[in-house]
PDB file of C-alpha atoms and ligand atoms in Angstrom:
ATOM      1  CA  MET A  82     156.899  76.876  62.079  1.00 53.00           C
ATOM      2  CA  ASN A  83     154.671  79.916  62.519  1.00 52.00           C
ATOM      3  CA  ALA A  84     151.199  80.801  61.340  1.00 49.00           C
ATOM      4  CA  VAL A  85     152.374  82.638  58.191  1.00 49.00           C
ATOM      5  CA  ASP A  86     154.629  79.830  56.905  1.00 65.00           C
ATOM      6  CA  GLN A  87     153.301  77.804  54.049  1.00 82.00           C
ATOM      7  CA  ILE A  88     152.967  74.250  55.347  1.00 88.00           C
ATOM      8  CA  ARG A  89     153.553  71.154  53.278  1.00 90.00           C
ATOM      9  CA  VAL A  90     152.505  67.747  54.544  1.00 91.00           C
ATOM     10  CA  ARG A  91     156.142  66.585  54.505  1.00 90.00           C
ATOM     11  CA  ASP A  92     157.088  69.390  56.957  1.00 89.00           C
ATOM     12  CA  ILE A  93     155.033  67.809  59.744  1.00 90.00           C
ATOM     13  CA  ARG A  94     156.896  65.229  61.825  1.00 86.00           C
ATOM     14  CA  GLY A  95     155.997  63.146  64.851  1.00 87.00           C
ATOM     15  CA  SER A  96     153.050  60.874  65.419  1.00 88.00           C
ATOM     16  CA  ALA A  97     150.872  63.346  67.361  1.00 91.00           C
ATOM     17  CA  LEU A  98     151.340  66.189  64.867  1.00 92.00           C
ATOM     18  CA  CYS A  99     150.684  63.840  61.942  1.00 92.00           C
ATOM     19  CA  ARG A 100     147.389  62.814  63.559  1.00 93.00           C
ATOM     20  CA  LEU A 101     146.438  66.473  64.006  1.00 95.00           C
ATOM     21  CA  LEU A 102     147.407  67.166  60.408  1.00 94.00           C
ATOM     22  CA  ALA A 103     145.221  64.342  59.083  1.00 94.00           C
ATOM     23  CA  HIS A 104     142.368  65.627  61.254  1.00 94.00           C
ATOM     24  CA  SER A 105     142.799  69.224  59.982  1.00 93.00           C
ATOM     25  CA  LEU A 106     142.692  67.974  56.395  1.00 94.00           C
ATOM     26  CA  ASP A 107     139.844  65.562  57.041  1.00 93.00           C
ATOM     27  CA  ARG A 108     142.030  62.881  55.465  1.00 95.00           C
ATOM     28  CA  SER A 109     143.572  59.608  56.667  1.00 93.00           C
ATOM     29  CA  ARG A 110     147.177  59.417  57.821  1.00 91.00           C
ATOM     30  CA  LEU A 111     147.806  57.094  54.859  1.00 93.00           C
ATOM     31  CA  TRP A 112     146.646  59.856  52.503  1.00 94.00           C
ATOM     32  CA  CYS A 113     149.126  62.221  54.166  1.00 92.00           C
ATOM     33  CA  LEU A 114     151.954  59.722  53.664  1.00 90.00           C
ATOM     34  CA  GLN A 115     151.009  59.357  50.023  1.00 93.00           C
ATOM     35  CA  ASN A 116     150.824  63.128  49.430  1.00 92.00           C
ATOM     36  CA  PRO A 117     153.967  64.614  51.051  1.00 92.00           C
ATOM     37  CA  ASN A 118     154.022  67.606  48.681  1.00 93.00           C
ATOM     38  CA  TYR A 119     150.459  68.702  49.352  1.00 93.00           C
ATOM     39  CA  CYS A 120     150.438  72.306  50.507  1.00 94.00           C
ATOM     40  CA  LEU A 121     147.810  73.249  53.118  1.00 93.00           C
ATOM     41  CA  THR A 122     145.296  75.928  52.138  1.00 93.00           C
ATOM     42  CA  PRO A 123     145.154  78.924  54.541  1.00 92.00           C
ATOM     43  CA  PRO A 124     141.984  77.634  56.323  1.00 93.00           C
ATOM     44  CA  GLN A 125     143.579  74.177  56.694  1.00 93.00           C
ATOM     45  CA  ALA A 126     146.789  75.712  58.060  1.00 93.00           C
ATOM     46  CA  GLU A 127     144.756  77.811  60.495  1.00 94.00           C
ATOM     47  CA  ARG A 128     142.893  74.733  61.672  1.00 94.00           C
ATOM     48  CA  PHE A 129     146.147  72.808  62.104  1.00 94.00           C
ATOM     49  CA  HIS A 130     147.696  75.645  64.137  1.00 94.00           C
ATOM     50  CA  ALA A 131     144.631  75.874  66.378  1.00 95.00           C
ATOM     51  CA  LEU A 132     144.845  72.130  67.134  1.00 96.00           C
ATOM     52  CA  LYS A 133     148.623  72.317  67.650  1.00 95.00           C
ATOM     53  CA  ASN A 134     148.173  75.167  70.139  1.00 96.00           C
ATOM     54  CA  ARG A 135     145.841  72.937  72.164  1.00 95.00           C
ATOM     55  CA  LEU A 136     148.431  70.133  72.114  1.00 95.00           C
ATOM     56  CA  ASP A 137     151.156  72.586  73.193  1.00 94.00           C
ATOM     57  CA  GLY A 138     148.866  73.626  76.079  1.00 93.00           C
ATOM     58  CA  GLY A 139     148.934  70.061  77.428  1.00 94.00           C
ATOM     59  CA  GLU A 140     145.564  68.825  76.158  1.00 95.00           C
ATOM     60  CA  PRO A 141     145.791  65.100  75.388  1.00 96.00           C
ATOM     61  CA  ILE A 142     145.476  64.233  71.726  1.00 95.00           C
ATOM     62  CA  SER A 143     142.523  61.945  72.481  1.00 96.00           C
ATOM     63  CA  LYS A 144     140.543  64.916  73.836  1.00 96.00           C
ATOM     64  CA  ILE A 145     141.546  67.097  70.864  1.00 96.00           C
ATOM     65  CA  LEU A 146     140.477  64.440  68.366  1.00 95.00           C
ATOM     66  CA  GLY A 147     137.538  63.378  70.537  1.00 96.00           C
ATOM     67  CA  GLN A 148     138.358  59.711  70.287  1.00 96.00           C
ATOM     68  CA  ARG A 149     140.287  57.034  72.188  1.00 96.00           C
ATOM     69  CA  SER A 150     140.740  53.313  71.566  1.00 97.00           C
ATOM     70  CA  PHE A 151     139.850  50.889  74.341  1.00 98.00           C
ATOM     71  CA  TRP A 152     139.863  47.096  74.147  1.00 98.00           C
ATOM     72  CA  LYS A 153     138.488  46.391  70.644  1.00 98.00           C
ATOM     73  CA  ASP A 154     136.702  49.656  69.827  1.00 98.00           C
ATOM     74  CA  ASP A 155     137.101  53.413  69.458  1.00 97.00           C
ATOM     75  CA  PHE A 156     135.213  55.551  71.993  1.00 98.00           C
ATOM     76  CA  ILE A 157     134.116  59.163  71.876  1.00 98.00           C
ATOM     77  CA  THR A 158     135.818  61.098  74.657  1.00 98.00           C
ATOM     78  CA  THR A 159     135.034  64.665  75.768  1.00 97.00           C
ATOM     79  CA  ALA A 160     135.713  66.969  78.723  1.00 96.00           C
ATOM     80  CA  ASP A 161     132.781  65.253  80.484  1.00 98.00           C
ATOM     81  CA  VAL A 162     134.355  61.797  80.735  1.00 98.00           C
ATOM     82  CA  LEU A 163     137.568  60.160  81.875  1.00 98.00           C
ATOM     83  CA  ASP A 164     139.673  59.129  78.904  1.00 97.00           C
ATOM     84  CA  PRO A 165     139.490  55.332  78.712  1.00 98.00           C
ATOM     85  CA  ARG A 166     142.808  53.953  80.027  1.00 96.00           C
ATOM     86  CA  PRO A 167     144.697  50.767  79.066  1.00 96.00           C
ATOM     87  CA  ASP A 168     144.978  49.907  82.809  1.00 96.00           C
ATOM     88  CA  SER A 169     141.213  49.455  82.919  1.00 98.00           C
ATOM     89  CA  GLU A 170     141.426  46.683  80.313  1.00 98.00           C
ATOM     90  CA  THR A 171     142.634  44.552  83.254  1.00 98.00           C
ATOM     91  CA  LEU A 172     138.970  44.433  84.366  1.00 98.00           C
ATOM     92  CA  ILE A 173     137.816  43.169  80.960  1.00 98.00           C
ATOM     93  CA  THR A 174     140.463  40.429  80.932  1.00 98.00           C
ATOM     94  CA  ALA A 175     139.589  39.440  84.513  1.00 98.00           C
ATOM     95  CA  VAL A 176     135.869  39.177  83.720  1.00 98.00           C
ATOM     96  CA  LEU A 177     136.558  37.086  80.602  1.00 98.00           C
ATOM     97  CA  ASN A 178     138.842  34.749  82.579  1.00 98.00           C
ATOM     98  CA  HIS A 179     136.196  34.179  85.255  1.00 98.00           C
ATOM     99  CA  TYR A 180     133.203  33.999  82.893  1.00 98.00           C
ATOM    100  CA  PRO A 181     134.441  32.139  79.782  1.00 97.00           C
ATOM    101  CA  ASP A 182     130.960  31.286  78.388  1.00 97.00           C
ATOM    102  CA  GLN A 183     130.489  34.172  75.965  1.00 97.00           C
ATOM    103  CA  ASN A 184     127.005  32.958  74.957  1.00 97.00           C
ATOM    104  CA  ALA A 185     125.540  33.319  78.449  1.00 98.00           C
ATOM    105  CA  PRO A 186     122.844  35.989  78.969  1.00 98.00           C
ATOM    106  CA  TYR A 187     124.650  37.695  81.845  1.00 98.00           C
ATOM    107  CA  ARG A 188     123.179  40.695  83.652  1.00 98.00           C
ATOM    108  CA  LEU A 189     125.946  43.309  83.746  1.00 98.00           C
ATOM    109  CA  LEU A 190     126.175  46.422  85.895  1.00 98.00           C
ATOM    110  CA  ASP A 191     128.776  49.202  85.544  1.00 98.00           C
ATOM    111  CA  LEU A 192     128.937  51.658  88.463  1.00 98.00           C
ATOM    112  CA  GLY A 193     130.496  54.971  87.365  1.00 98.00           C
ATOM    113  CA  THR A 194     130.306  54.209  83.654  1.00 98.00           C
ATOM    114  CA  GLY A 195     131.843  57.451  82.266  1.00 98.00           C
ATOM    115  CA  SER A 196     132.330  56.963  78.514  1.00 98.00           C
ATOM    116  CA  GLY A 197     130.736  53.509  78.867  1.00 98.00           C
ATOM    117  CA  CYS A 198     133.986  51.881  77.719  1.00 98.00           C
ATOM    118  CA  LEU A 199     133.933  49.022  80.273  1.00 98.00           C
ATOM    119  CA  LEU A 200     130.269  48.079  79.924  1.00 98.00           C
ATOM    120  CA  LEU A 201     130.168  48.450  76.131  1.00 98.00           C
ATOM    121  CA  SER A 202     133.357  46.398  75.737  1.00 98.00           C
ATOM    122  CA  LEU A 203     131.847  43.605  77.849  1.00 98.00           C
ATOM    123  CA  MET A 204     128.617  43.772  75.841  1.00 98.00           C
ATOM    124  CA  GLY A 205     130.735  43.299  72.724  1.00 98.00           C
ATOM    125  CA  GLU A 206     132.202  40.134  74.252  1.00 98.00           C
ATOM    126  CA  TYR A 207     128.919  38.789  75.670  1.00 98.00           C
ATOM    127  CA  GLN A 208     126.480  39.395  72.818  1.00 97.00           C
ATOM    128  CA  LYS A 209     123.520  37.952  74.754  1.00 98.00           C
ATOM    129  CA  ALA A 210     124.148  39.981  77.900  1.00 98.00           C
ATOM    130  CA  CYS A 211     122.033  42.898  79.032  1.00 98.00           C
ATOM    131  CA  GLY A 212     123.611  45.827  80.818  1.00 98.00           C
ATOM    132  CA  VAL A 213     123.000  48.794  83.080  1.00 98.00           C
ATOM    133  CA  GLY A 214     125.445  51.701  83.216  1.00 98.00           C
ATOM    134  CA  VAL A 215     125.181  54.200  86.086  1.00 98.00           C
ATOM    135  CA  ASP A 216     126.809  57.591  86.456  1.00 98.00           C
ATOM    136  CA  TYR A 217     126.181  60.604  88.651  1.00 98.00           C
ATOM    137  CA  SER A 218     127.074  62.879  85.752  1.00 98.00           C
ATOM    138  CA  ALA A 219     124.266  63.410  83.222  1.00 98.00           C
ATOM    139  CA  ALA A 220     126.826  64.830  80.772  1.00 98.00           C
ATOM    140  CA  ALA A 221     128.938  61.664  81.023  1.00 98.00           C
ATOM    141  CA  LEU A 222     125.879  59.504  80.402  1.00 98.00           C
ATOM    142  CA  LYS A 223     125.196  61.408  77.163  1.00 98.00           C
ATOM    143  CA  VAL A 224     128.677  60.481  75.953  1.00 98.00           C
ATOM    144  CA  ALA A 225     128.139  56.847  77.032  1.00 98.00           C
ATOM    145  CA  GLN A 226     124.852  56.778  75.149  1.00 98.00           C
ATOM    146  CA  ARG A 227     126.481  58.138  71.964  1.00 98.00           C
ATOM    147  CA  ASN A 228     129.172  55.471  72.281  1.00 98.00           C
ATOM    148  CA  GLY A 229     126.539  52.758  72.705  1.00 98.00           C
ATOM    149  CA  GLU A 230     124.613  53.971  69.671  1.00 98.00           C
ATOM    150  CA  GLY A 231     127.787  54.074  67.567  1.00 98.00           C
ATOM    151  CA  LEU A 232     128.620  50.486  68.529  1.00 98.00           C
ATOM    152  CA  ARG A 233     124.962  49.370  68.292  1.00 98.00           C
ATOM    153  CA  ARG A 234     124.986  48.143  71.902  1.00 98.00           C
ATOM    154  CA  PHE A 235     122.071  49.322  73.957  1.00 98.00           C
ATOM    155  CA  PRO A 236     122.381  49.028  77.740  1.00 98.00           C
ATOM    156  CA  LEU A 237     120.123  50.969  80.063  1.00 98.00           C
ATOM    157  CA  TRP A 238     121.763  54.229  81.162  1.00 98.00           C
ATOM    158  CA  VAL A 239     120.798  55.394  84.643  1.00 98.00           C
ATOM    159  CA  GLN A 240     121.675  58.672  86.348  1.00 98.00           C
ATOM    160  CA  GLY A 241     122.213  58.259  90.075  1.00 97.00           C
ATOM    161  CA  SER A 242     124.672  57.671  92.866  1.00 98.00           C
ATOM    162  CA  TRP A 243     126.185  54.176  92.548  1.00 98.00           C
ATOM    163  CA  GLY A 244     123.443  51.517  92.932  1.00 97.00           C
ATOM    164  CA  GLU A 245     120.980  53.573  94.960  1.00 96.00           C
ATOM    165  CA  SER A 246     118.054  53.436  92.522  1.00 90.00           C
ATOM    166  CA  LEU A 247     118.662  49.888  91.274  1.00 97.00           C
ATOM    167  CA  LYS A 248     117.231  46.455  91.944  1.00 95.00           C
ATOM    168  CA  GLY A 249     119.370  43.362  91.384  1.00 89.00           C
ATOM    169  CA  PRO A 250     120.478  40.793  90.961  1.00 98.00           C
ATOM    170  CA  PHE A 251     123.420  41.219  88.596  1.00 98.00           C
ATOM    171  CA  ASP A 252     125.807  38.425  87.599  1.00 98.00           C
ATOM    172  CA  ILE A 253     128.766  40.681  86.895  1.00 98.00           C
ATOM    173  CA  ILE A 254     129.362  44.103  88.447  1.00 98.00           C
ATOM    174  CA  ILE A 255     132.242  46.260  87.263  1.00 98.00           C
ATOM    175  CA  SER A 256     133.387  49.580  88.609  1.00 98.00           C
ATOM    176  CA  ASN A 257     136.288  51.932  88.088  1.00 98.00           C
ATOM    177  CA  PRO A 258     135.432  54.551  90.710  1.00 98.00           C
ATOM    178  CA  PRO A 259     137.410  57.738  91.427  1.00 98.00           C
ATOM    179  CA  TYR A 260     140.296  56.613  93.650  1.00 98.00           C
ATOM    180  CA  ILE A 261     142.939  59.345  93.750  1.00 98.00           C
ATOM    181  CA  PRO A 262     143.333  61.060  97.151  1.00 97.00           C
ATOM    182  CA  THR A 263     142.170  64.703  96.952  1.00 97.00           C
ATOM    183  CA  GLU A 264     145.601  66.158  97.690  1.00 97.00           C
ATOM    184  CA  ALA A 265     147.294  64.011  95.038  1.00 97.00           C
ATOM    185  CA  CYS A 266     144.787  65.259  92.424  1.00 97.00           C
ATOM    186  CA  GLN A 267     146.553  68.640  92.505  1.00 94.00           C
ATOM    187  CA  THR A 268     149.877  67.084  91.493  1.00 95.00           C
ATOM    188  CA  LEU A 269     148.574  65.088  88.522  1.00 96.00           C
ATOM    189  CA  GLU A 270     149.916  65.977  85.090  1.00 93.00           C
ATOM    190  CA  VAL A 271     148.009  68.724  83.246  1.00 93.00           C
ATOM    191  CA  ALA A 272     146.574  66.290  80.690  1.00 93.00           C
ATOM    192  CA  VAL A 273     144.695  64.551  83.517  1.00 95.00           C
ATOM    193  CA  ARG A 274     144.172  67.331  86.112  1.00 95.00           C
ATOM    194  CA  VAL A 275     142.790  69.849  83.643  1.00 93.00           C
ATOM    195  CA  PHE A 276     141.225  67.730  80.926  1.00 95.00           C
ATOM    196  CA  ASP A 277     139.616  64.808  82.808  1.00 96.00           C
ATOM    197  CA  PRO A 278     136.619  65.667  85.044  1.00 97.00           C
ATOM    198  CA  MET A 279     137.550  65.953  88.725  1.00 97.00           C
ATOM    199  CA  MET A 280     134.454  63.894  89.600  1.00 97.00           C
ATOM    200  CA  ALA A 281     136.098  60.968  87.804  1.00 97.00           C
ATOM    201  CA  LEU A 282     139.376  61.298  89.722  1.00 97.00           C
ATOM    202  CA  ASP A 283     138.862  62.553  93.261  1.00 98.00           C
ATOM    203  CA  GLY A 284     138.378  59.705  95.718  1.00 98.00           C
ATOM    204  CA  GLY A 285     138.241  61.909  98.829  1.00 98.00           C
ATOM    205  CA  ALA A 286     140.912  62.504 101.488  1.00 97.00           C
ATOM    206  CA  ASP A 287     142.145  58.872 101.545  1.00 97.00           C
ATOM    207  CA  GLY A 288     141.104  57.946  97.971  1.00 98.00           C
ATOM    208  CA  LEU A 289     138.723  55.303  99.349  1.00 98.00           C
ATOM    209  CA  GLN A 290     135.487  57.258  99.704  1.00 98.00           C
ATOM    210  CA  ALA A 291     133.836  55.791  96.591  1.00 98.00           C
ATOM    211  CA  TYR A 292     134.602  52.197  97.672  1.00 98.00           C
ATOM    212  CA  GLN A 293     133.028  52.915 101.068  1.00 98.00           C
ATOM    213  CA  ALA A 294     129.923  54.262  99.343  1.00 98.00           C
ATOM    214  CA  LEU A 295     129.467  51.617  96.675  1.00 97.00           C
ATOM    215  CA  MET A 296     130.356  48.420  98.576  1.00 98.00           C
ATOM    216  CA  PRO A 297     126.945  48.103 100.341  1.00 98.00           C
ATOM    217  CA  HIS A 298     125.281  48.402  96.906  1.00 98.00           C
ATOM    218  CA  ILE A 299     127.454  45.591  95.573  1.00 98.00           C
ATOM    219  CA  LYS A 300     126.505  43.410  98.531  1.00 98.00           C
ATOM    220  CA  ARG A 301     122.811  44.075  97.866  1.00 98.00           C
ATOM    221  CA  LEU A 302     122.857  43.836  94.052  1.00 98.00           C
ATOM    222  CA  LEU A 303     125.158  40.864  93.402  1.00 98.00           C
ATOM    223  CA  ALA A 304     123.600  37.532  92.362  1.00 98.00           C
ATOM    224  CA  PRO A 305     124.515  34.590  94.658  1.00 97.00           C
ATOM    225  CA  THR A 306     127.010  33.246  92.105  1.00 95.00           C
ATOM    226  CA  GLY A 307     128.038  36.687  90.859  1.00 98.00           C
ATOM    227  CA  MET A 308     131.291  38.589  91.135  1.00 98.00           C
ATOM    228  CA  ALA A 309     132.254  42.235  91.234  1.00 98.00           C
ATOM    229  CA  PHE A 310     135.434  43.531  89.602  1.00 98.00           C
ATOM    230  CA  LEU A 311     136.716  46.789  91.106  1.00 98.00           C
ATOM    231  CA  GLU A 312     139.544  48.823  89.655  1.00 98.00           C
ATOM    232  CA  ILE A 313     141.956  50.112  92.313  1.00 98.00           C
ATOM    233  CA  GLY A 314     145.031  52.312  92.594  1.00 97.00           C
ATOM    234  CA  ASP A 315     148.153  50.152  92.795  1.00 96.00           C
ATOM    235  CA  THR A 316     148.590  50.619  96.573  1.00 97.00           C
ATOM    236  CA  GLN A 317     144.935  50.109  97.526  1.00 98.00           C
ATOM    237  CA  ALA A 318     144.420  46.319  97.347  1.00 98.00           C
ATOM    238  CA  GLU A 319     144.571  45.799 101.102  1.00 98.00           C
ATOM    239  CA  ALA A 320     142.397  48.791 102.039  1.00 98.00           C
ATOM    240  CA  VAL A 321     139.736  48.026  99.404  1.00 98.00           C
ATOM    241  CA  SER A 322     139.706  44.322 100.393  1.00 98.00           C
ATOM    242  CA  SER A 323     139.175  45.353 103.994  1.00 98.00           C
ATOM    243  CA  ILE A 324     136.213  47.611 103.041  1.00 98.00           C
ATOM    244  CA  ALA A 325     134.697  44.717 101.064  1.00 98.00           C
ATOM    245  CA  GLN A 326     135.085  42.302 104.002  1.00 98.00           C
ATOM    246  CA  LYS A 327     133.569  44.790 106.435  1.00 98.00           C
ATOM    247  CA  ASN A 328     130.540  44.855 104.122  1.00 98.00           C
ATOM    248  CA  GLY A 329     130.204  41.055 104.288  1.00 98.00           C
ATOM    249  CA  LEU A 330     131.847  40.345 100.914  1.00 98.00           C
ATOM    250  CA  LYS A 331     134.533  37.715 100.192  1.00 98.00           C
ATOM    251  CA  ILE A 332     137.759  38.477  98.351  1.00 98.00           C
ATOM    252  CA  HIS A 333     137.936  36.226  95.323  1.00 96.00           C
ATOM    253  CA  GLY A 334     141.289  37.518  94.051  1.00 96.00           C
ATOM    254  CA  ILE A 335     143.502  40.438  93.108  1.00 98.00           C
ATOM    255  CA  GLU A 336     144.459  40.932  89.442  1.00 97.00           C
ATOM    256  CA  LYS A 337     147.556  42.748  88.232  1.00 97.00           C
ATOM    257  CA  ASP A 338     147.856  45.001  85.191  1.00 96.00           C
ATOM    258  CA  LEU A 339     150.384  44.539  82.379  1.00 94.00           C
ATOM    259  CA  GLU A 340     153.006  46.345  84.448  1.00 96.00           C
ATOM    260  CA  ASN A 341     152.516  43.869  87.288  1.00 97.00           C
ATOM    261  CA  ARG A 342     150.809  46.390  89.594  1.00 97.00           C
ATOM    262  CA  ASP A 343     147.703  45.487  91.601  1.00 98.00           C
ATOM    263  CA  ARG A 344     144.793  46.828  89.538  1.00 98.00           C
ATOM    264  CA  CYS A 345     141.598  44.904  90.281  1.00 98.00           C
ATOM    265  CA  VAL A 346     139.964  43.457  93.389  1.00 98.00           C
ATOM    266  CA  ILE A 347     137.427  40.695  92.697  1.00 98.00           C
ATOM    267  CA  VAL A 348     134.715  40.164  95.299  1.00 98.00           C
ATOM    268  CA  SER A 349     131.818  37.738  95.724  1.00 98.00           C
ATOM    269  CA  LEU A 350     129.084  37.025  98.277  1.00 97.00           C
TER     270      LEU A 350
HETATM  271  C1  LIG B 159     137.335  56.810  87.083  1.00 66.06           C
HETATM  272  S1  LIG B 159     135.880  57.284  86.195  1.00 66.06           S
HETATM  273  C2  LIG B 159     135.569  55.764  85.325  1.00 66.06           C
HETATM  274  C3  LIG B 159     134.875  55.933  84.010  1.00 66.06           C
HETATM  275  C4  LIG B 159     134.809  54.667  83.157  1.00 66.06           C
HETATM  276  N1  LIG B 159     134.118  53.603  83.845  1.00 66.06           N
HETATM  277  C5  LIG B 159     136.201  54.227  82.781  1.00 66.06           C
HETATM  278  O1  LIG B 159     136.659  53.217  83.332  1.00 66.06           O
HETATM  279  O2  LIG B 159     136.834  54.876  81.933  1.00 66.06           O
HETATM  280  C6  LIG B 159     134.673  57.291  87.508  1.00 66.06           C
HETATM  281  C7  LIG B 159     133.261  57.615  87.087  1.00 66.06           C
HETATM  282  O3  LIG B 159     132.445  57.560  88.261  1.00 66.06           O
HETATM  283  C8  LIG B 159     131.485  58.608  88.196  1.00 66.06           C
HETATM  284  N2  LIG B 159     131.009  58.900  89.550  1.00 66.06           N
HETATM  285  C9  LIG B 159     131.600  59.644  90.528  1.00 66.06           C
HETATM  286  N3  LIG B 159     130.834  59.658  91.630  1.00 66.06           N
HETATM  287  C10 LIG B 159     129.747  58.880  91.361  1.00 66.06           C
HETATM  288  C11 LIG B 159     128.601  58.503  92.110  1.00 66.06           C
HETATM  289  N4  LIG B 159     128.412  58.910  93.358  1.00 66.06           N
HETATM  290  N5  LIG B 159     127.709  57.687  91.516  1.00 66.06           N
HETATM  291  C12 LIG B 159     127.871  57.260  90.253  1.00 66.06           C
HETATM  292  N6  LIG B 159     128.939  57.602  89.483  1.00 66.06           N
HETATM  293  C13 LIG B 159     129.865  58.402  90.036  1.00 66.06           C
HETATM  294  C14 LIG B 159     132.237  59.754  87.533  1.00 66.06           C
HETATM  295  O4  LIG B 159     131.337  60.707  86.980  1.00 66.06           O
HETATM  296  C15 LIG B 159     133.069  59.001  86.487  1.00 66.06           C
HETATM  297  O5  LIG B 159     132.390  58.918  85.262  1.00 66.06           O
END
């Protein structure tokens, strides 16, 4: 297919291209299925080709469409935030398993909130909770704020480094910090390396720099009966547990993701 061909809806095959087509037409995918003979106008065809070129260049479809599903909601995603990942839903499940009373007015803290997907998902589950979401990136916080407004959940958004400007206590702390070793960042697939912000990925030479920095804040900000849920790379459980223990925290457990890889370290006072 090239730019001068006349495009009919029925010519477009494959899930990703069909999503781009629906987006170019400003129609639902169901409408496209119901109108296979519709012929795109030249501006619509141009728009479709522009989006397809981005897909061919390795940009993830979520970033092209500006939206990604996480847990029970759709989140805005842009170049300023990490795309919400299914692996991170392990943290939501772990919190719900440890804190089953969904009517409790928990104080929630999300360190490195990005799109706000973790905090906003928890606030959807705990309707009486209040939340604070911290990020170093002001641009990321703007995306988080838009997501909160869209979902009508209103945590406090704070720009800063981890917990440095905060006072506790918090009942539940969550964090998915950058944890990929610097060298490994260069070998990530294009969709991640180019289209997710490096500040969300790069965990320093050993991938553990963020855990070293944020663990003292967790120790200081956690309520006596509280727990912190930290996302980890699948080989980091031992190293992150050791950093937590050196900061006077106890290891409450390690949770695995759906592919049975270590994904979350749970710590308490
Ligand atoms: C792996 S992303 C996680 C984003 C989101 N919580 C999620 O799970 O999709 C890490 C986030 O930590 C933020 N970050 C990096 N360094 C930080 C720092 N020193 N203080 C606060 N946030 C930081 C990044 O900007 C990024 O949004």
